[in-house]
Amino acid sequence: MMFNEDFDGRGDPTMFEPYWKKMGDKGTMVISGSQWMSYVSDFTNICFFMEPEFEGAVRRLHRTVGNAVVDGRHIVVGTGSTQLYQAALYALTSPGGAEPISVVSAAPYYSSYPDETDYLRSGLYRWAGDAYAFDKKGHGDYIEVVNTPNNPDGTNRKAVVKHRPDDQVQGKLIHDLAYYWPQYTAITAPLDEDIMYFTFSKSTGHAGSRIGWAIVKDKEIAKKMAKFVELSTLGVSKVSQHRAAKLMEVICDGYQNCKAKNCELFFEHCQNLMAQRWERLREVVERSEIFSLPKYPKEYCLFSGEFNEPHPAFAWLKCKEDIDLEKFIRGCIKVQGRTGRKFGSDQKYLRLSMLSKDEVFDQFLERLSTIKAISNGY
Amino acid sequence: MMFNEDFDGRGDPTMFEPYWKKMGDKGTMVISGSQWMSYVSDFTNICFFMEPEFEGAVRRLHRTVGNAVVDGRHIVVGTGSTQLYQAALYALTSPGGAEPISVVSAAPYYSSYPDETDYLRSGLYRWAGDAYAFDKKGHGDYIEVVNTPNNPDGTNRKAVVKHRPDDQVQGKLIHDLAYYWPQYTAITAPLDEDIMYFTFSKSTGHAGSRIGWAIVKDKEIAKKMAKFVELSTLGVSKVSQHRAAKLMEVICDGYQNCKAKNCELFFEHCQNLMAQRWERLREVVERSEIFSLPKYPKEYCLFSGEFNEPHPAFAWLKCKEDIDLEKFIRGCIKVQGRTGRKFGSDQKYLRLSMLSKDEVFDQFLERLSTIKAISNGY
């Protein structure tokens, strides 16, 4: 049996399930057989397939958390952030160029970016790897994906491609903010980038609903992103949109009504869970003498009004010796992580999910604590 | 105000809503806040994100209707048939060819095929137009999409690209069976093609749920289609899958329990509605003297046990004079159809949706009946 398995390492956020169980009826919705049958939500919206209730809930959630500017910005709903990443690439490129536009991200970068960029061999864009390496080449136009906090290593990121004064380079940015929520990191400012996207999967834990949303400054870019979603899937499940709206409202109602009443509020609850898991993991890793984890500085969180240490959704485990850590960990304790090589990094790094179910996480820690040394020929 | 508008002509199937209203609680489902949170449904399935209840309901529905062979076949769930069309193209092509594989379909073909094939300028495949024209060119490999009954003209289709004896041509087929249901046409046989796909939108009318499914013979092709859905949207909304399963079960339960009891069964009910609309439309068109509609032969329907005339989801209206019929109809009676040109056909054809709401359809007929002649300079 494999533990901490998260289908090829994607970080199934099942740890949030008990919270929603505890919420009971508050999160329950009833759908009649005749509801939401049409393709169309609102023809006057840039995104004709977006339910107004969904858009309203997204704006309210960001105002509650303070992690992104939504006033005067366009919202585009997508079938998860996977689709919105591709919609952004489509919106930022045009047919007819001499060659596809390069897409880069600073290593270690999210391991799915390369495949999601290249699987259709698009003539519009192509994956060009590590943004730090790209910096030196003096290419033409490019797109840089900034994932902050970053998957896999949990660091805060800014764009890294540098421009020389004589460059004609036109860089465009996409901000993947899947993990910019209080349970993972300090909310240091409401971000206000050209294209930012978020996902229901990592904010509330509802990965199976396949809902994401982009916040976009430019109207024409938002229109092109909506066009992509139309061509790709002819819209986004309305049932899922309403479910996302409902659960976002439950969270926001909590902050509006219960703050003084000692209720169990979503982000505080999840922040505590993450802090406990990280504390336990750090203890085990410190005892090991062969592994290490990144250290994250405390930052002032505008949401909680406290200095908080980040607790990323993934542990970016480093081995002190240059071994194939994925193979070693799998062989030793039958835990499946994802090798650093897939993130444009090194085999001595391993990404492990911090969002698994309690019993899986407990087993993982117990097994990890049994590793005392690296045997020869591991 | 525009009537019979269906967002760029896509045929929003809102006419089925009253049936589901009448079904009341039978179609209602209750979802708790903690259900279906994971990305994963079943790791042992080719399609790890497909809910077993959905797969079961799909197989039961096809056994009930008898329109497709499902025994020994693989099911792949998609975010509507739009995504499954693209998944099939991906599954039938491989990177590394000298040039993209040609994708063809017999004109008049579904007007979205060209855009859905070409929007990403894929190096794997490209739209090559009318399959009849392709026949003569002696190209290399190709993919032919067979849409039967066909959108826009309601005809029954078979593959049309002919092979000469000396050809090295390797043709692959995709069967788009969105309209192969008893309300639209006679079910003459359970089809058993290599790749067939269907959609929740046109079978039960729930377009807003974005659910489709493919029935696939070859395991490796099914795996590649599932891989496409993973790369494109990381799976398919589980809420939508359960809703589709629920409503398919309601339909099948009807046939299992109520056949003798004079219940209002789904397909019979919808077949009657379609027959009434077509009869009314044909009356108006026959009185007009300037328009005509295709005639469809009666065929024996294995599902109903009767000889039935097809009642397609779209009217493929032809004008006896060579005018821009879209422009004429819009100008004359403010009804928006889609010009034949977009289907690889002629400007004197116009596609009109037969699936609009009752009041919209009534208005459309009333207005159409006012056109007596084509004025000069229309």
CSV table of C-alpha atoms in Angstrom, one decimal, chain A residues 5-8 10-14 16-18 20-21 24 27-40 43 48 79-80 82-83 86 90 95-96 110 112 115-116 119-125 199 201-202 204-210 227-228 230-240 243 247, chain B residues 5-8 10-14 16-18 20-21 24 27-40 43 48 79-80 82-83 86 90 95-96 110 112 115-116 119-125 199 201-202 204-210 227-228 230-240 243 247:
chain,number,residue,atom,x,y,z
A,5,GLU,CA,-0.5,9.1,-2.5
A,6,ASP,CA,-2.2,12.0,-4.3
A,7,PHE,CA,-2.5,10.7,-7.9
A,8,ASP,CA,0.8,11.6,-9.4
A,10,ARG,CA,-1.3,16.7,-7.2
A,11,GLY,CA,-2.2,17.3,-3.6
A,12,ASP,CA,-5.8,16.2,-3.2
A,13,PRO,CA,-7.1,18.6,-0.5
A,14,THR,CA,-9.0,16.0,1.5
A,16,PHE,CA,-10.7,20.0,4.7
A,17,GLU,CA,-13.5,17.5,4.6
A,18,PRO,CA,-14.0,17.2,8.4
A,20,TRP,CA,-17.4,20.8,6.1
A,21,LYS,CA,-18.8,17.7,7.8
A,24,GLY,CA,-23.6,20.2,8.7
A,27,GLY,CA,-23.3,23.7,3.5
A,28,THR,CA,-26.2,21.6,2.1
A,29,MET,CA,-27.9,22.5,-1.1
A,30,VAL,CA,-31.0,21.2,-2.8
A,31,ILE,CA,-31.2,21.1,-6.6
A,32,SER,CA,-34.4,20.4,-8.5
A,33,GLY,CA,-34.4,18.5,-11.8
A,34,SER,CA,-35.4,21.6,-13.7
A,35,GLN,CA,-32.8,24.1,-12.4
A,36,TRP,CA,-29.9,25.5,-14.4
A,37,MET,CA,-30.7,23.6,-17.7
A,38,SER,CA,-29.6,26.4,-20.1
A,39,TYR,CA,-26.1,27.0,-21.5
A,40,VAL,CA,-26.6,30.6,-20.8
A,43,PHE,CA,-25.8,37.4,-22.2
A,48,PHE,CA,-22.2,34.5,-20.7
A,79,THR,CA,-13.4,24.5,-15.0
A,80,GLY,CA,-10.7,24.6,-12.4
A,82,THR,CA,-6.1,24.1,-15.0
A,83,GLN,CA,-8.4,25.5,-17.7
A,86,GLN,CA,-4.7,27.6,-20.7
A,90,TYR,CA,-4.7,31.7,-25.3
A,95,PRO,CA,-2.1,33.4,-34.4
A,96,GLY,CA,0.2,34.3,-37.2
A,110,TYR,CA,4.6,23.6,-10.8
A,112,SER,CA,2.0,20.4,-14.7
A,115,ASP,CA,2.5,19.3,-20.1
A,116,GLU,CA,-0.5,21.7,-19.9
A,119,TYR,CA,0.2,18.6,-25.0
A,120,LEU,CA,-1.5,20.0,-28.1
A,121,ARG,CA,1.7,21.2,-29.8
A,122,SER,CA,0.1,24.6,-30.1
A,123,GLY,CA,1.5,27.1,-32.6
A,124,LEU,CA,0.6,29.9,-30.3
A,125,TYR,CA,2.8,29.1,-27.3
A,199,THR,CA,-9.3,27.7,-7.5
A,201,SER,CA,-9.9,23.2,-4.9
A,202,LYS,CA,-7.3,24.9,-2.7
A,204,THR,CA,-12.2,25.6,0.4
A,205,GLY,CA,-10.9,22.0,-0.5
A,206,HIS,CA,-13.6,21.2,-3.1
A,207,ALA,CA,-11.4,19.8,-5.9
A,208,GLY,CA,-14.1,17.5,-7.3
A,209,SER,CA,-16.3,20.4,-8.3
A,210,ARG,CA,-13.7,21.7,-10.8
A,227,LYS,CA,-13.9,32.6,-25.5
A,228,PHE,CA,-11.3,29.9,-24.7
A,230,GLU,CA,-16.4,28.5,-24.6
A,231,LEU,CA,-14.3,26.7,-27.3
A,232,SER,CA,-12.8,24.2,-24.8
A,233,THR,CA,-15.9,23.2,-22.8
A,234,LEU,CA,-18.8,25.5,-23.8
A,235,GLY,CA,-19.0,26.9,-20.4
A,236,VAL,CA,-18.7,25.7,-16.8
A,237,SER,CA,-21.0,23.4,-14.8
A,238,LYS,CA,-23.7,25.6,-13.3
A,239,VAL,CA,-24.4,23.1,-10.5
A,240,SER,CA,-20.7,23.5,-9.5
A,243,ARG,CA,-22.2,25.0,-5.0
A,247,LEU,CA,-19.9,27.4,0.3
B,5,GLU,CA,-31.9,33.4,-30.3
B,6,ASP,CA,-29.7,30.6,-29.1
B,7,PHE,CA,-26.3,32.3,-28.5
B,8,ASP,CA,-24.7,32.1,-31.9
B,10,ARG,CA,-26.2,26.6,-30.5
B,11,GLY,CA,-29.6,25.3,-29.8
B,12,ASP,CA,-30.1,25.8,-26.1
B,13,PRO,CA,-32.5,22.8,-25.2
B,14,THR,CA,-34.7,24.8,-22.9
B,16,PHE,CA,-37.3,20.1,-21.9
B,17,GLU,CA,-37.6,22.2,-18.7
B,18,PRO,CA,-41.3,21.8,-18.2
B,20,TRP,CA,-38.5,18.2,-15.4
B,21,LYS,CA,-40.7,20.7,-13.5
B,24,GLY,CA,-41.1,17.4,-9.2
B,27,GLY,CA,-35.4,14.8,-10.0
B,28,THR,CA,-34.4,16.6,-6.8
B,29,MET,CA,-31.0,16.0,-5.2
B,30,VAL,CA,-29.5,17.1,-1.9
B,31,ILE,CA,-25.7,17.7,-1.7
B,32,SER,CA,-23.9,18.1,1.6
B,33,GLY,CA,-21.0,20.5,1.9
B,34,SER,CA,-18.6,17.7,2.5
B,35,GLN,CA,-19.5,15.4,-0.4
B,36,TRP,CA,-17.3,14.7,-3.5
B,37,MET,CA,-14.4,16.9,-2.5
B,38,SER,CA,-11.6,14.8,-3.9
B,39,TYR,CA,-10.2,14.9,-7.4
B,40,VAL,CA,-10.3,11.2,-7.5
B,43,PHE,CA,-7.9,4.8,-9.3
B,48,PHE,CA,-9.9,8.0,-12.5
B,79,THR,CA,-17.1,18.3,-19.7
B,80,GLY,CA,-19.8,18.1,-22.4
B,82,THR,CA,-17.2,19.8,-26.9
B,83,GLN,CA,-14.4,18.5,-24.7
B,86,GLN,CA,-11.2,17.4,-28.7
B,90,TYR,CA,-5.9,14.1,-29.3
B,95,PRO,CA,3.2,14.2,-32.0
B,96,GLY,CA,6.1,14.1,-34.4
B,110,TYR,CA,-21.6,21.3,-37.4
B,112,SER,CA,-18.3,24.6,-34.3
B,115,ASP,CA,-13.1,26.5,-34.5
B,116,GLU,CA,-12.8,23.7,-32.0
B,119,TYR,CA,-8.3,27.6,-32.1
B,120,LEU,CA,-5.0,26.4,-30.6
B,121,ARG,CA,-3.2,26.0,-34.0
B,122,SER,CA,-2.4,22.4,-32.9
B,123,GLY,CA,0.5,20.6,-34.6
B,124,LEU,CA,-1.4,17.4,-34.1
B,125,TYR,CA,-4.5,18.0,-36.2
B,199,THR,CA,-24.1,14.6,-24.3
B,201,SER,CA,-27.4,18.6,-23.1
B,202,LYS,CA,-29.3,17.0,-25.9
B,204,THR,CA,-32.2,15.1,-21.2
B,205,GLY,CA,-31.8,18.9,-21.9
B,206,HIS,CA,-29.4,19.7,-19.1
B,207,ALA,CA,-26.9,21.8,-21.1
B,208,GLY,CA,-25.8,23.8,-18.1
B,209,SER,CA,-24.4,20.8,-16.3
B,210,ARG,CA,-21.6,20.3,-19.0
B,227,LYS,CA,-5.5,11.8,-20.3
B,228,PHE,CA,-6.8,14.7,-22.5
B,230,GLU,CA,-7.0,15.4,-17.2
B,231,LEU,CA,-4.7,17.8,-19.0
B,232,SER,CA,-7.5,20.0,-20.1
B,233,THR,CA,-9.6,20.3,-16.9
B,234,LEU,CA,-8.2,17.8,-14.3
B,235,GLY,CA,-11.4,15.8,-14.5
B,236,VAL,CA,-15.1,16.6,-14.6
B,237,SER,CA,-17.4,18.2,-12.0
B,238,LYS,CA,-18.5,15.4,-9.7
B,239,VAL,CA,-21.7,17.3,-8.7
B,240,SER,CA,-22.6,17.4,-12.4
B,243,ARG,CA,-26.8,15.0,-11.2
B,247,LEU,CA,-31.7,12.2,-13.8
